Each structure stands twice: as structure tokens, then as C-alpha cells.
Amino acid sequence: MTDLRIRAALPEDADSVLAFWRTAAEGTSISDDLAGVRRLVDRDPEALLLAELDGELVGTVIAGFDGWRCHLYRLAVRPGLRRRGIGSALLAAAEERFVRLGGRRADAMVLVRNESAQHAWRAAGYGPEERWRRWVKPLAD
């Protein structure tokens, strides 16, 4: 994939990112709206990484760093282009960002039911952390 380009999302990418997630991402998030994506890009312009092939969006990952921990969300690759190194390139870019910012360990949100994603994360060197459980509380309807 020598023509693959990884870049940070711009505010004007929000619509295409949301459309991409509807076809390439597993599940939805409470933040999957125009305001949510734009807020992410405005707050941390380097957090949402896009993979493009011949100018088309083919992958995403959110590489969030809060100054303490490194969090990965929304690793998604266009279904017909999976297993070609796009996800690996996105993760490498995210991990480079984390190291540059002083991050020491990355964690990833991976759906329990998404077995193919679990395989991909394991192949990238990640593993489940059984000692902790994610607790959530919606703050909006």
C-alpha cells in the first residue's frame, strides 16, 4: 500500500467520517454525530487519523491522549480492503503520536462480540486486560 496516506482529520471531514463509520465500523456511539466529530477535531486536531487511498477514505482511528493515558477508538477499515495493512498503518501512526506525546501504554475499546477485531488487535500486540471492567454512565440522551 505505497499510495496509502495517513493524515489528521479536518473539520470538513466530519460528514465523510460519519458516513464511513456507518459502513466500516462495528456498532455506533453516542458521539456519532456531526457535533461530536467536529468537537473532537477542534479539541485535539491530531486525534482523529484518516487513511486515504487514491484520495478516498479507507480507514480511521481515534488516538486520544489525555495527558495521562493513551486511548484508541474507532479503528475501522473499509470491509473490502481489510487485511492489507491499512489498520496496521493507522495503529503505527497512533502509537507514534502517543510516544511523541509521552504516552507509555495504549488501550483500545474492542467490542466483545467483534471477533475479527479481537484477532486484529491481538496481531498488533494488544491483549485483553481482565483485571478491569469498563463502567459507563451516559451524560446525554
mmCIF file with all atom_site columns, N, CA and C in Angstrom, residues 6-52:
data_model
loop_
_atom_site.group_PDB
_atom_site.id
_atom_site.type_symbol
_atom_site.label_atom_id
_atom_site.label_alt_id
_atom_site.label_comp_id
_atom_site.label_asym_id
_atom_site.label_entity_id
_atom_site.label_seq_id
_atom_site.pdbx_PDB_ins_code
_atom_site.Cartn_x
_atom_site.Cartn_y
_atom_site.Cartn_z
_atom_site.occupancy
_atom_site.B_iso_or_equiv
_atom_site.pdbx_formal_charge
_atom_site.auth_seq_id
_atom_site.auth_comp_id
_atom_site.auth_asym_id
_atom_site.auth_atom_id
_atom_site.pdbx_PDB_model_num
ATOM 1   N N  . ILE A 1 6  ? -1.745  8.638  5.523  1.00 0.00 ? 6  ILE A N  1
ATOM 2   C CA . ILE A 1 6  ? -2.342  8.811  6.848  1.00 0.00 ? 6  ILE A CA 1
ATOM 3   C C  . ILE A 1 6  ? -2.250  10.297 7.180  1.00 0.00 ? 6  ILE A C  1
ATOM 4   N N  . ARG A 1 7  ? -3.368  10.871 7.588  1.00 0.00 ? 7  ARG A N  1
ATOM 5   C CA . ARG A 1 7  ? -3.380  12.290 7.941  1.00 0.00 ? 7  ARG A CA 1
ATOM 6   C C  . ARG A 1 7  ? -4.389  12.540 9.046  1.00 0.00 ? 7  ARG A C  1
ATOM 7   N N  . ALA A 1 8  ? -4.227  13.665 9.704  1.00 0.00 ? 8  ALA A N  1
ATOM 8   C CA . ALA A 1 8  ? -5.190  14.080 10.721 1.00 0.00 ? 8  ALA A CA 1
ATOM 9   C C  . ALA A 1 8  ? -6.441  14.607 10.030 1.00 0.00 ? 8  ALA A C  1
ATOM 10  N N  . ALA A 1 9  ? -7.581  14.323 10.622 1.00 0.00 ? 9  ALA A N  1
ATOM 11  C CA . ALA A 1 9  ? -8.848  14.803 10.072 1.00 0.00 ? 9  ALA A CA 1
ATOM 12  C C  . ALA A 1 9  ? -8.956  16.318 10.232 1.00 0.00 ? 9  ALA A C  1
ATOM 13  N N  . LEU A 1 10 ? -9.685  16.908 9.321  1.00 0.00 ? 10 LEU A N  1
ATOM 14  C CA . LEU A 1 10 ? -10.010 18.329 9.374  1.00 0.00 ? 10 LEU A CA 1
ATOM 15  C C  . LEU A 1 10 ? -11.501 18.463 9.694  1.00 0.00 ? 10 LEU A C  1
ATOM 16  N N  . PRO A 1 11 ? -11.942 19.609 10.182 1.00 0.00 ? 11 PRO A N  1
ATOM 17  C CA . PRO A 1 11 ? -13.373 19.775 10.485 1.00 0.00 ? 11 PRO A CA 1
ATOM 18  C C  . PRO A 1 11 ? -14.279 19.427 9.302  1.00 0.00 ? 11 PRO A C  1
ATOM 19  N N  . GLU A 1 12 ? -13.838 19.743 8.109  1.00 0.00 ? 12 GLU A N  1
ATOM 20  C CA . GLU A 1 12 ? -14.670 19.469 6.924  1.00 0.00 ? 12 GLU A CA 1
ATOM 21  C C  . GLU A 1 12 ? -14.748 17.978 6.570  1.00 0.00 ? 12 GLU A C  1
ATOM 22  N N  . ASP A 1 13 ? -13.987 17.127 7.235  1.00 0.00 ? 13 ASP A N  1
ATOM 23  C CA . ASP A 1 13 ? -14.044 15.680 7.018  1.00 0.00 ? 13 ASP A CA 1
ATOM 24  C C  . ASP A 1 13 ? -15.165 15.009 7.815  1.00 0.00 ? 13 ASP A C  1
ATOM 25  N N  . ALA A 1 14 ? -15.802 15.729 8.718  1.00 0.00 ? 14 ALA A N  1
ATOM 26  C CA . ALA A 1 14 ? -16.755 15.125 9.660  1.00 0.00 ? 14 ALA A CA 1
ATOM 27  C C  . ALA A 1 14 ? -17.868 14.348 8.962  1.00 0.00 ? 14 ALA A C  1
ATOM 28  N N  . ASP A 1 15 ? -18.481 14.903 7.938  1.00 0.00 ? 15 ASP A N  1
ATOM 29  C CA . ASP A 1 15 ? -19.568 14.203 7.243  1.00 0.00 ? 15 ASP A CA 1
ATOM 30  C C  . ASP A 1 15 ? -19.096 12.888 6.630  1.00 0.00 ? 15 ASP A C  1
ATOM 31  N N  . SER A 1 16 ? -17.945 12.916 5.959  1.00 0.00 ? 16 SER A N  1
ATOM 32  C CA . SER A 1 16 ? -17.459 11.693 5.313  1.00 0.00 ? 16 SER A CA 1
ATOM 33  C C  . SER A 1 16 ? -17.029 10.654 6.349  1.00 0.00 ? 16 SER A C  1
ATOM 34  N N  . VAL A 1 17 ? -16.495 11.103 7.476  1.00 0.00 ? 17 VAL A N  1
ATOM 35  C CA . VAL A 1 17 ? -16.114 10.166 8.539  1.00 0.00 ? 17 VAL A CA 1
ATOM 36  C C  . VAL A 1 17 ? -17.356 9.470  9.084  1.00 0.00 ? 17 VAL A C  1
ATOM 37  N N  . LEU A 1 18 ? -18.410 10.225 9.355  1.00 0.00 ? 18 LEU A N  1
ATOM 38  C CA . LEU A 1 18 ? -19.650 9.624  9.861  1.00 0.00 ? 18 LEU A CA 1
ATOM 39  C C  . LEU A 1 18 ? -20.236 8.634  8.864  1.00 0.00 ? 18 LEU A C  1
ATOM 40  N N  . ALA A 1 19 ? -20.238 8.980  7.589  1.00 0.00 ? 19 ALA A N  1
ATOM 41  C CA . ALA A 1 19 ? -20.744 8.064  6.559  1.00 0.00 ? 19 ALA A CA 1
ATOM 42  C C  . ALA A 1 19 ? -19.870 6.810  6.505  1.00 0.00 ? 19 ALA A C  1
ATOM 43  N N  . PHE A 1 20 ? -18.567 6.981  6.602  1.00 0.00 ? 20 PHE A N  1
ATOM 44  C CA . PHE A 1 20 ? -17.644 5.850  6.580  1.00 0.00 ? 20 PHE A CA 1
ATOM 45  C C  . PHE A 1 20 ? -17.915 4.913  7.757  1.00 0.00 ? 20 PHE A C  1
ATOM 46  N N  . TRP A 1 21 ? -18.079 5.464  8.952  1.00 0.00 ? 21 TRP A N  1
ATOM 47  C CA . TRP A 1 21 ? -18.322 4.634  10.131 1.00 0.00 ? 21 TRP A CA 1
ATOM 48  C C  . TRP A 1 21 ? -19.608 3.825  10.011 1.00 0.00 ? 21 TRP A C  1
ATOM 49  N N  . ARG A 1 22 ? -20.597 4.364  9.320  1.00 0.00 ? 22 ARG A N  1
ATOM 50  C CA . ARG A 1 22 ? -21.861 3.608  9.155  1.00 0.00 ? 22 ARG A CA 1
ATOM 51  C C  . ARG A 1 22 ? -21.647 2.332  8.354  1.00 0.00 ? 22 ARG A C  1
ATOM 52  N N  . THR A 1 23 ? -20.641 2.299  7.505  1.00 0.00 ? 23 THR A N  1
ATOM 53  C CA . THR A 1 23 ? -20.400 1.106  6.687  1.00 0.00 ? 23 THR A CA 1
ATOM 54  C C  . THR A 1 23 ? -19.205 0.283  7.159  1.00 0.00 ? 23 THR A C  1
ATOM 55  N N  . ALA A 1 24 ? -18.243 0.915  7.835  1.00 0.00 ? 24 ALA A N  1
ATOM 56  C CA . ALA A 1 24 ? -16.998 0.215  8.157  1.00 0.00 ? 24 ALA A CA 1
ATOM 57  C C  . ALA A 1 24 ? -16.797 -0.070 9.637  1.00 0.00 ? 24 ALA A C  1
ATOM 58  N N  . ALA A 1 25 ? -17.478 0.652  10.506 1.00 0.00 ? 25 ALA A N  1
ATOM 59  C CA . ALA A 1 25 ? -17.278 0.466  11.949 1.00 0.00 ? 25 ALA A CA 1
ATOM 60  C C  . ALA A 1 25 ? -18.333 -0.477 12.505 1.00 0.00 ? 25 ALA A C  1
ATOM 61  N N  . GLU A 1 26 ? -17.968 -1.176 13.545 1.00 0.00 ? 26 GLU A N  1
ATOM 62  C CA . GLU A 1 26 ? -18.889 -2.089 14.219 1.00 0.00 ? 26 GLU A CA 1
ATOM 63  C C  . GLU A 1 26 ? -19.590 -1.316 15.327 1.00 0.00 ? 26 GLU A C  1
ATOM 64  N N  . GLY A 1 27 ? -20.892 -1.244 15.265 1.00 0.00 ? 27 GLY A N  1
ATOM 65  C CA . GLY A 1 27 ? -21.647 -0.556 16.309 1.00 0.00 ? 27 GLY A CA 1
ATOM 66  C C  . GLY A 1 27 ? -21.638 0.947  16.128 1.00 0.00 ? 27 GLY A C  1
ATOM 67  N N  . THR A 1 28 ? -22.367 1.618  16.998 1.00 0.00 ? 28 THR A N  1
ATOM 68  C CA . THR A 1 28 ? -22.438 3.068  16.969 1.00 0.00 ? 28 THR A CA 1
ATOM 69  C C  . THR A 1 28 ? -22.113 3.607  18.355 1.00 0.00 ? 28 THR A C  1
ATOM 70  N N  . SER A 1 29 ? -21.862 4.884  18.402 1.00 0.00 ? 29 SER A N  1
ATOM 71  C CA . SER A 1 29 ? -21.519 5.556  19.644 1.00 0.00 ? 29 SER A CA 1
ATOM 72  C C  . SER A 1 29 ? -22.450 6.729  19.852 1.00 0.00 ? 29 SER A C  1
ATOM 73  N N  . ILE A 1 30 ? -22.628 7.114  21.089 1.00 0.00 ? 30 ILE A N  1
ATOM 74  C CA . ILE A 1 30 ? -23.449 8.273  21.412 1.00 0.00 ? 30 ILE A CA 1
ATOM 75  C C  . ILE A 1 30 ? -22.865 9.546  20.785 1.00 0.00 ? 30 ILE A C  1
ATOM 76  N N  . SER A 1 31 ? -21.577 9.527  20.466 1.00 0.00 ? 31 SER A N  1
ATOM 77  C CA . SER A 1 31 ? -20.906 10.690 19.883 1.00 0.00 ? 31 SER A CA 1
ATOM 78  C C  . SER A 1 31 ? -20.892 10.684 18.361 1.00 0.00 ? 31 SER A C  1
ATOM 79  N N  . ASP A 1 32 ? -21.565 9.733  17.755 1.00 0.00 ? 32 ASP A N  1
ATOM 80  C CA . ASP A 1 32 ? -21.565 9.634  16.289 1.00 0.00 ? 32 ASP A CA 1
ATOM 81  C C  . ASP A 1 32 ? -22.524 10.644 15.669 1.00 0.00 ? 32 ASP A C  1
ATOM 82  N N  . ASP A 1 33 ? -22.143 11.892 15.773 1.00 0.00 ? 33 ASP A N  1
ATOM 83  C CA . ASP A 1 33 ? -22.897 12.942 15.101 1.00 0.00 ? 33 ASP A CA 1
ATOM 84  C C  . ASP A 1 33 ? -21.922 14.034 14.685 1.00 0.00 ? 33 ASP A C  1
ATOM 85  N N  . LEU A 1 34 ? -22.405 14.933 13.860 1.00 0.00 ? 34 LEU A N  1
ATOM 86  C CA . LEU A 1 34 ? -21.550 15.979 13.309 1.00 0.00 ? 34 LEU A CA 1
ATOM 87  C C  . LEU A 1 34 ? -20.894 16.802 14.418 1.00 0.00 ? 34 LEU A C  1
ATOM 88  N N  . ALA A 1 35 ? -21.679 17.183 15.411 1.00 0.00 ? 35 ALA A N  1
ATOM 89  C CA . ALA A 1 35 ? -21.132 17.991 16.505 1.00 0.00 ? 35 ALA A CA 1
ATOM 90  C C  . ALA A 1 35 ? -20.048 17.233 17.262 1.00 0.00 ? 35 ALA A C  1
ATOM 91  N N  . GLY A 1 36 ? -20.252 15.929 17.490 1.00 0.00 ? 36 GLY A N  1
ATOM 92  C CA . GLY A 1 36 ? -19.275 15.129 18.214 1.00 0.00 ? 36 GLY A CA 1
ATOM 93  C C  . GLY A 1 36 ? -17.948 15.023 17.489 1.00 0.00 ? 36 GLY A C  1
ATOM 94  N N  . VAL A 1 37 ? -18.009 14.751 16.194 1.00 0.00 ? 37 VAL A N  1
ATOM 95  C CA . VAL A 1 37 ? -16.772 14.612 15.416 1.00 0.00 ? 37 VAL A CA 1
ATOM 96  C C  . VAL A 1 37 ? -16.057 15.955 15.324 1.00 0.00 ? 37 VAL A C  1
ATOM 97  N N  . ARG A 1 38 ? -16.808 17.008 15.063 1.00 0.00 ? 38 ARG A N  1
ATOM 98  C CA . ARG A 1 38 ? -16.180 18.338 14.982 1.00 0.00 ? 38 ARG A CA 1
ATOM 99  C C  . ARG A 1 38 ? -15.580 18.761 16.321 1.00 0.00 ? 38 ARG A C  1
ATOM 100 N N  . ARG A 1 39 ? -16.247 18.435 17.411 1.00 0.00 ? 39 ARG A N  1
ATOM 101 C CA . ARG A 1 39 ? -15.728 18.768 18.740 1.00 0.00 ? 39 ARG A CA 1
ATOM 102 C C  . ARG A 1 39 ? -14.393 18.050 18.984 1.00 0.00 ? 39 ARG A C  1
ATOM 103 N N  . LEU A 1 40 ? -14.331 16.785 18.594 1.00 0.00 ? 40 LEU A N  1
ATOM 104 C CA . LEU A 1 40 ? -13.086 16.024 18.733 1.00 0.00 ? 40 LEU A CA 1
ATOM 105 C C  . LEU A 1 40 ? -11.958 16.693 17.956 1.00 0.00 ? 40 LEU A C  1
ATOM 106 N N  . VAL A 1 41 ? -12.218 17.011 16.698 1.00 0.00 ? 41 VAL A N  1
ATOM 107 C CA . VAL A 1 41 ? -11.191 17.603 15.836 1.00 0.00 ? 41 VAL A CA 1
ATOM 108 C C  . VAL A 1 41 ? -10.791 18.995 16.336 1.00 0.00 ? 41 VAL A C  1
ATOM 109 N N  . ASP A 1 42 ? -11.766 19.763 16.816 1.00 0.00 ? 42 ASP A N  1
ATOM 110 C CA . ASP A 1 42 ? -11.449 21.096 17.341 1.00 0.00 ? 42 ASP A CA 1
ATOM 111 C C  . ASP A 1 42 ? -10.611 21.004 18.616 1.00 0.00 ? 42 ASP A C  1
ATOM 112 N N  . ARG A 1 43 ? -10.958 20.073 19.501 1.00 0.00 ? 43 ARG A N  1
ATOM 113 C CA . ARG A 1 43 ? -10.275 19.951 20.794 1.00 0.00 ? 43 ARG A CA 1
ATOM 114 C C  . ARG A 1 43 ? -8.874  19.380 20.642 1.00 0.00 ? 43 ARG A C  1
ATOM 115 N N  . ASP A 1 44 ? -8.720  18.387 19.783 1.00 0.00 ? 44 ASP A N  1
ATOM 116 C CA . ASP A 1 44 ? -7.431  17.737 19.595 1.00 0.00 ? 44 ASP A CA 1
ATOM 117 C C  . ASP A 1 44 ? -7.256  17.442 18.108 1.00 0.00 ? 44 ASP A C  1
ATOM 118 N N  . PRO A 1 45 ? -6.724  18.395 17.369 1.00 0.00 ? 45 PRO A N  1
ATOM 119 C CA . PRO A 1 45 ? -6.661  18.275 15.906 1.00 0.00 ? 45 PRO A CA 1
ATOM 120 C C  . PRO A 1 45 ? -5.883  17.077 15.356 1.00 0.00 ? 45 PRO A C  1
ATOM 121 N N  . GLU A 1 46 ? -5.086  16.416 16.177 1.00 0.00 ? 46 GLU A N  1
ATOM 122 C CA . GLU A 1 46 ? -4.317  15.264 15.691 1.00 0.00 ? 46 GLU A CA 1
ATOM 123 C C  . GLU A 1 46 ? -4.892  13.927 16.148 1.00 0.00 ? 46 GLU A C  1
ATOM 124 N N  . ALA A 1 47 ? -6.005  13.935 16.875 1.00 0.00 ? 47 ALA A N  1
ATOM 125 C CA . ALA A 1 47 ? -6.519  12.692 17.457 1.00 0.00 ? 47 ALA A CA 1
ATOM 126 C C  . ALA A 1 47 ? -7.204  11.779 16.447 1.00 0.00 ? 47 ALA A C  1
ATOM 127 N N  . LEU A 1 48 ? -7.959  12.322 15.528 1.00 0.00 ? 48 LEU A N  1
ATOM 128 C CA . LEU A 1 48 ? -8.676  11.500 14.549 1.00 0.00 ? 48 LEU A CA 1
ATOM 129 C C  . LEU A 1 48 ? -7.805  11.354 13.311 1.00 0.00 ? 48 LEU A C  1
ATOM 130 N N  . LEU A 1 49 ? -7.286  10.141 13.126 1.00 0.00 ? 49 LEU A N  1
ATOM 131 C CA . LEU A 1 49 ? -6.405  9.858  11.997 1.00 0.00 ? 49 LEU A CA 1
ATOM 132 C C  . LEU A 1 49 ? -7.188  9.174  10.886 1.00 0.00 ? 49 LEU A C  1
ATOM 133 N N  . LEU A 1 50 ? -6.957  9.613  9.665  1.00 0.00 ? 50 LEU A N  1
ATOM 134 C CA . LEU A 1 50 ? -7.628  9.059  8.495  1.00 0.00 ? 50 LEU A CA 1
ATOM 135 C C  . LEU A 1 50 ? -6.608  8.388  7.589  1.00 0.00 ? 50 LEU A C  1
ATOM 136 N N  . ALA A 1 51 ? -7.008  7.258  7.022  1.00 0.00 ? 51 ALA A N  1
ATOM 137 C CA . ALA A 1 51 ? -6.204  6.599  5.986  1.00 0.00 ? 51 ALA A CA 1
ATOM 138 C C  . ALA A 1 51 ? -6.914  6.828  4.667  1.00 0.00 ? 51 ALA A C  1
ATOM 139 N N  . GLU A 1 52 ? -6.161  7.296  3.679  1.00 0.00 ? 52 GLU A N  1
ATOM 140 C CA . GLU A 1 52 ? -6.718  7.552  2.351  1.00 0.00 ? 52 GLU A CA 1
ATOM 141 C C  . GLU A 1 52 ? -5.928  6.781  1.300  1.00 0.00 ? 52 GLU A C  1
#
